Coordinates of C-alpha atoms in Angstrom, one line a residue:
X1 CA -17.6 5.4 -36.4
X2 CA -14.4 5.3 -38.4
X3 CA -12.0 2.4 -38.4
X4 CA -9.3 4.5 -36.7
X5 CA -11.7 5.3 -33.9
X6 CA -12.7 1.7 -33.4
X7 CA -9.1 0.5 -33.4
X8 CA -7.9 3.2 -31.0
X9 CA -10.7 2.7 -28.6
X10 CA -10.2 -1.1 -28.6
X11 CA -6.5 -0.5 -27.7
X12 CA -7.5 2.0 -24.9
X13 CA -10.0 -0.5 -23.5
X14 CA -7.5 -3.3 -23.4
X15 CA -4.8 -1.2 -21.8
X16 CA -6.9 0.4 -19.1
X17 CA -9.6 -2.2 -18.2
X18 CA -7.6 -3.8 -15.4
X19 CA -5.6 -0.9 -14.2
X20 CA -7.1 1.3 -11.4
X21 CA -7.5 4.3 -13.8
X22 CA -11.1 3.7 -15.3
X23 CA -11.4 2.2 -18.8
X24 CA -14.8 3.8 -19.3
X25 CA -13.4 7.2 -18.3
X26 CA -10.5 6.7 -20.7
X27 CA -12.8 5.8 -23.6
X28 CA -15.0 8.8 -23.0
X29 CA -11.9 11.1 -22.7
X30 CA -10.2 9.6 -25.8
X31 CA -13.4 10.0 -27.8
X32 CA -13.8 13.6 -26.8
X33 CA -10.2 14.7 -27.4
X34 CA -9.4 12.9 -30.6
X35 CA -12.8 12.3 -32.2
X36 CA -15.0 15.1 -30.9
X37 CA -17.8 12.8 -29.8
X38 CA -18.8 10.0 -27.5
X39 CA -18.5 6.3 -28.4
X40 CA -21.2 5.7 -25.9
X41 CA -21.7 3.5 -22.8
X42 CA -22.8 0.5 -24.9
X43 CA -19.6 0.5 -26.9
X44 CA -17.7 0.4 -23.6
X45 CA -19.8 -2.4 -22.3
X46 CA -19.4 -4.5 -25.4
X47 CA -15.7 -4.1 -25.7
X48 CA -15.4 -5.2 -22.1
X49 CA -16.6 -8.6 -23.3
X50 CA -13.2 -8.8 -25.0
X51 CA -11.3 -8.0 -21.8
X52 CA -13.5 -10.3 -19.7
X53 CA -12.8 -13.1 -22.2
X54 CA -9.2 -12.6 -21.4
X55 CA -10.0 -13.0 -17.7
X56 CA -12.0 -16.2 -18.4
X57 CA -9.0 -17.7 -20.3
X58 CA -6.3 -16.5 -17.9
X59 CA -8.2 -17.7 -14.8
X60 CA -9.8 -20.7 -16.5
X61 CA -8.5 -23.3 -14.1
X62 CA -9.4 -21.2 -11.0
X63 CA -12.9 -20.4 -12.4
X64 CA -13.6 -24.0 -13.3
X65 CA -12.4 -25.2 -9.8
X66 CA -14.6 -22.6 -8.1
X67 CA -17.7 -23.3 -10.1
X68 CA -17.3 -27.1 -9.8
X69 CA -16.7 -26.9 -6.0
X70 CA -19.7 -24.5 -5.6
X71 CA -22.0 -26.8 -7.4
X72 CA -20.8 -29.8 -5.5
X73 CA -21.1 -27.9 -2.2
X74 CA -24.8 -27.3 -2.7
X75 CA -25.3 -31.0 -2.0
X76 CA -22.1 -32.0 -0.2
X77 CA -21.7 -30.4 3.2
X78 CA -18.1 -31.6 3.4
X79 CA -16.7 -29.1 0.9
X80 CA -18.5 -26.0 2.2
X81 CA -15.5 -25.0 4.4
X82 CA -13.2 -24.8 1.3
X83 CA -12.1 -21.5 -0.1
X84 CA -13.4 -22.4 -3.6
X85 CA -16.9 -23.0 -2.3
X86 CA -17.0 -19.8 -0.3
X87 CA -15.5 -17.8 -3.2
X88 CA -18.4 -18.9 -5.4
X89 CA -20.8 -17.3 -2.9
X90 CA -18.6 -14.2 -2.4
X91 CA -18.6 -13.5 -6.2
X92 CA -22.4 -14.0 -6.3
X93 CA -23.1 -11.8 -3.3
X94 CA -20.5 -9.2 -4.5
X95 CA -22.3 -8.9 -7.9
X96 CA -25.7 -8.0 -6.4
X97 CA -24.9 -4.3 -5.8
X98 CA -23.7 -3.5 -9.3
X99 CA -26.6 -5.4 -10.8
X100 CA -29.1 -3.5 -8.7
X101 CA -27.7 0.0 -9.2
X102 CA -27.0 -0.7 -12.9
X103 CA -30.7 -1.5 -13.4
X104 CA -32.0 1.4 -11.3
X105 CA -29.7 4.0 -12.8
X106 CA -29.3 2.7 -16.4
X107 CA -30.5 5.9 -18.0
X108 CA -28.4 8.2 -15.9
X109 CA -25.3 6.1 -16.5
X110 CA -25.7 6.5 -20.3
X111 CA -26.3 10.2 -20.1
X112 CA -25.4 12.4 -17.1
X113 CA -22.8 9.9 -15.9
X114 CA -20.7 10.5 -19.0
X115 CA -20.3 14.2 -18.4
X116 CA -16.6 15.1 -18.5
X117 CA -16.8 17.5 -15.5
X118 CA -17.9 14.5 -13.4
X119 CA -15.3 12.2 -14.9
X120 CA -12.5 14.5 -14.2
X121 CA -13.7 15.1 -10.6
X122 CA -14.0 11.3 -9.9
X123 CA -10.6 10.6 -11.4
X124 CA -8.9 13.1 -9.0
X125 CA -11.1 12.4 -5.9
X126 CA -10.8 8.6 -6.0
X127 CA -7.0 9.0 -6.7
X128 CA -6.7 10.4 -3.2
X129 CA -8.9 7.7 -1.8
X130 CA -6.7 5.1 -3.4
X131 CA -3.6 6.8 -2.0
X132 CA -5.1 6.8 1.5
X133 CA -5.8 3.1 1.2
X134 CA -2.3 2.3 -0.1
X135 CA -0.8 4.3 2.8
X136 CA -3.0 3.0 5.6
X137 CA -3.9 -0.5 4.5
X138 CA -2.0 -3.1 6.6
X139 CA -2.0 -5.8 3.8
X140 CA -1.9 -8.7 6.2
X141 CA -4.8 -10.8 4.8
X142 CA -4.8 -13.1 1.8
X143 CA -7.7 -14.8 0.0
X144 CA -7.6 -17.6 2.6
X145 CA -8.8 -15.0 5.1
X146 CA -11.5 -13.6 2.8
X147 CA -14.9 -13.3 4.4
X148 CA -18.5 -12.6 3.2
X149 CA -18.2 -9.0 4.6
X150 CA -15.3 -8.4 2.3
X151 CA -17.3 -9.6 -0.7
X152 CA -20.2 -7.2 0.2
X153 CA -17.9 -4.2 0.7
X154 CA -16.0 -4.8 -2.5
X155 CA -19.2 -5.5 -4.3
X156 CA -20.4 -2.0 -3.4
X157 CA -17.0 -0.6 -4.4
X158 CA -17.4 -2.2 -7.8
X159 CA -20.9 -0.7 -8.2
X160 CA -19.3 2.8 -7.8
X161 CA -17.5 2.2 -11.1
X162 CA -20.9 2.6 -12.9
X163 CA -19.7 6.3 -12.9
X164 CA -16.9 6.6 -15.5
X165 CA -13.7 7.8 -13.8
X166 CA -14.1 5.8 -10.6
X167 CA -12.7 2.6 -12.0
X168 CA -13.9 -0.9 -11.3
X169 CA -10.5 -2.3 -10.4
X170 CA -9.6 1.0 -8.7
X171 CA -12.6 0.8 -6.4
X172 CA -12.2 -2.8 -5.5
X173 CA -8.4 -2.5 -5.0
X174 CA -9.0 0.6 -2.8
X175 CA -11.5 -1.1 -0.5
X176 CA -9.6 -4.3 -0.5
X177 CA -6.6 -2.5 0.9
X178 CA -8.8 -0.7 3.4
X179 CA -9.9 -4.2 4.5
X180 CA -6.3 -5.1 5.0
X181 CA -6.1 -7.5 2.0
X182 CA -2.8 -7.7 0.2
X183 CA -2.8 -6.0 -3.2
X184 CA -2.6 -9.3 -5.0
X185 CA -5.5 -10.8 -3.1
X186 CA -7.6 -7.8 -3.8
X187 CA -6.7 -7.8 -7.5
X188 CA -7.5 -11.5 -7.9
X189 CA -10.9 -11.2 -6.3
X190 CA -11.5 -8.0 -8.4
X191 CA -10.9 -10.0 -11.6
X192 CA -13.3 -12.8 -10.5
X193 CA -15.9 -10.4 -9.2
X194 CA -16.1 -8.5 -12.5
X195 CA -16.9 -11.5 -14.7
X196 CA -20.7 -11.8 -14.1
X197 CA -21.5 -8.1 -14.2
X198 CA -19.4 -7.3 -17.2
X199 CA -20.5 -10.3 -19.3
X200 CA -24.2 -9.7 -18.5
X201 CA -23.9 -5.9 -19.2
X202 CA -22.0 -6.5 -22.4
X203 CA -24.4 -9.0 -23.8
X204 CA -27.4 -6.9 -23.0
X205 CA -25.7 -3.8 -24.6
X206 CA -25.1 -5.4 -28.0
X207 CA -28.3 -4.3 -29.6
X208 CA -27.9 -0.7 -28.2
X209 CA -24.3 -0.3 -29.5
X210 CA -25.5 -0.4 -33.2
X211 CA -28.4 2.0 -32.6
X212 CA -27.4 4.4 -29.9
X213 CA -30.1 6.5 -28.4
X214 CA -27.9 9.4 -27.2
X215 CA -27.5 12.1 -29.8
X216 CA -24.0 12.5 -31.3
X217 CA -22.9 9.0 -30.2
X218 CA -20.8 7.2 -32.8
X219 CA -22.3 3.9 -34.0
X220 CA -19.8 1.2 -35.1
X221 CA -20.5 -1.4 -37.8
X222 CA -20.6 -5.1 -36.8
X223 CA -17.0 -5.5 -38.2
X224 CA -15.7 -2.5 -36.3
X225 CA -17.2 -3.8 -33.1
X226 CA -15.7 -7.2 -33.5
X227 CA -12.2 -5.8 -34.3
X228 CA -12.3 -3.4 -31.3
X229 CA -13.4 -6.3 -29.0
X230 CA -10.7 -8.6 -30.3
X231 CA -8.0 -6.0 -29.8
X232 CA -9.3 -5.3 -26.3
X233 CA -9.0 -9.1 -25.6
X234 CA -5.5 -9.4 -26.8
X235 CA -4.1 -6.4 -25.0
X236 CA -6.2 -7.1 -21.9
X237 CA -4.8 -10.6 -21.6
X238 CA -1.2 -9.2 -21.4
X239 CA -2.4 -6.5 -19.0
X240 CA -3.7 -9.1 -16.5
X241 CA -0.4 -10.8 -16.2
X242 CA 1.5 -7.5 -15.9
X243 CA -0.8 -6.1 -13.2
X244 CA -0.6 -9.2 -11.0
X245 CA 3.2 -9.1 -11.2
X246 CA 3.2 -5.4 -10.6
X247 CA 1.0 -5.2 -7.5
X248 CA 2.9 -8.1 -5.9
X249 CA 6.0 -5.9 -5.7
X250 CA 5.0 -2.2 -6.1
X251 CA 2.7 0.3 -4.6
X252 CA -0.2 1.9 -6.4
X253 CA 1.0 5.5 -6.1
X254 CA 2.0 5.7 -9.8
X255 CA -1.7 5.2 -10.7
X256 CA -2.6 7.9 -8.1
X257 CA -0.3 10.4 -9.8
X258 CA -1.5 9.4 -13.3
X259 CA -5.2 9.8 -12.3
X260 CA -4.6 13.3 -10.9
X261 CA -2.6 14.3 -13.9
X262 CA -5.3 13.1 -16.3
X263 CA -8.1 14.6 -14.3
X264 CA -6.3 17.9 -14.2
X265 CA -5.7 17.8 -18.0
X266 CA -9.4 17.2 -18.7
X267 CA -10.4 20.0 -16.4
X268 CA -8.0 22.3 -18.2
X269 CA -9.4 21.4 -21.6
X270 CA -12.9 21.9 -20.3
X271 CA -12.1 25.3 -18.8
X272 CA -10.5 26.5 -22.0
X273 CA -13.3 25.3 -24.1
X274 CA -11.1 22.9 -26.0
X275 CA -13.5 20.0 -25.5
X276 CA -17.2 19.9 -24.6
X277 CA -18.3 18.2 -21.4
X278 CA -21.2 16.4 -23.0

């Protein structure tokens, strides 16, 4: 991997991780168009450690309060009715689907799941699902009204993002809206829900990123991987604050249009033979 490639992909990861546009899809597309190869699923997973570090810092007070209350609630029945205690369980339960499917389909995610035909299709298809949710979602429920059922549904929505192009935040925002949550409530739970899965996936992918098994995959040096991850962290931190402000006052239709446009562009490049699907 070249330094330009590592820096560009770190920037792309930071910009797109929290937007409902699929960071893994963007890394795959950027690699194909500008560098003629695939940076690999492991590179994506490790750079996500940077963006999740941004989440840990941005929501540090909330995370500490939830963890402390959850641990206290194991012994103290009086705190079990609190939102923080329940949120601890909601994150745990919501993480199970992506952990299970990630383990079962690990090989397919690293190979067939990175096919650009599939990514372009999922970008477009789930754009329309997001538009449907934005239009029909009543947005009457806040996190105070969050229930275990919501955590399970949004957990399965997050698991769909194992396919590049679906989008982790896009999937959870979409189903959050379909559950009548406000955009901001869905976004906040989405940030918290991603932490266990992304951190575990990133840590376990560190050995693979330097010795990729897929042919033609670019292998970064340790220094390049660190720089890309730090860049993703810095840009991702700013993106969190921006997205929370944006969803509080604006619809998600701009992301719908962007996904359709990007998916159509990739399809055009594939049909003309400008880029290869694998």
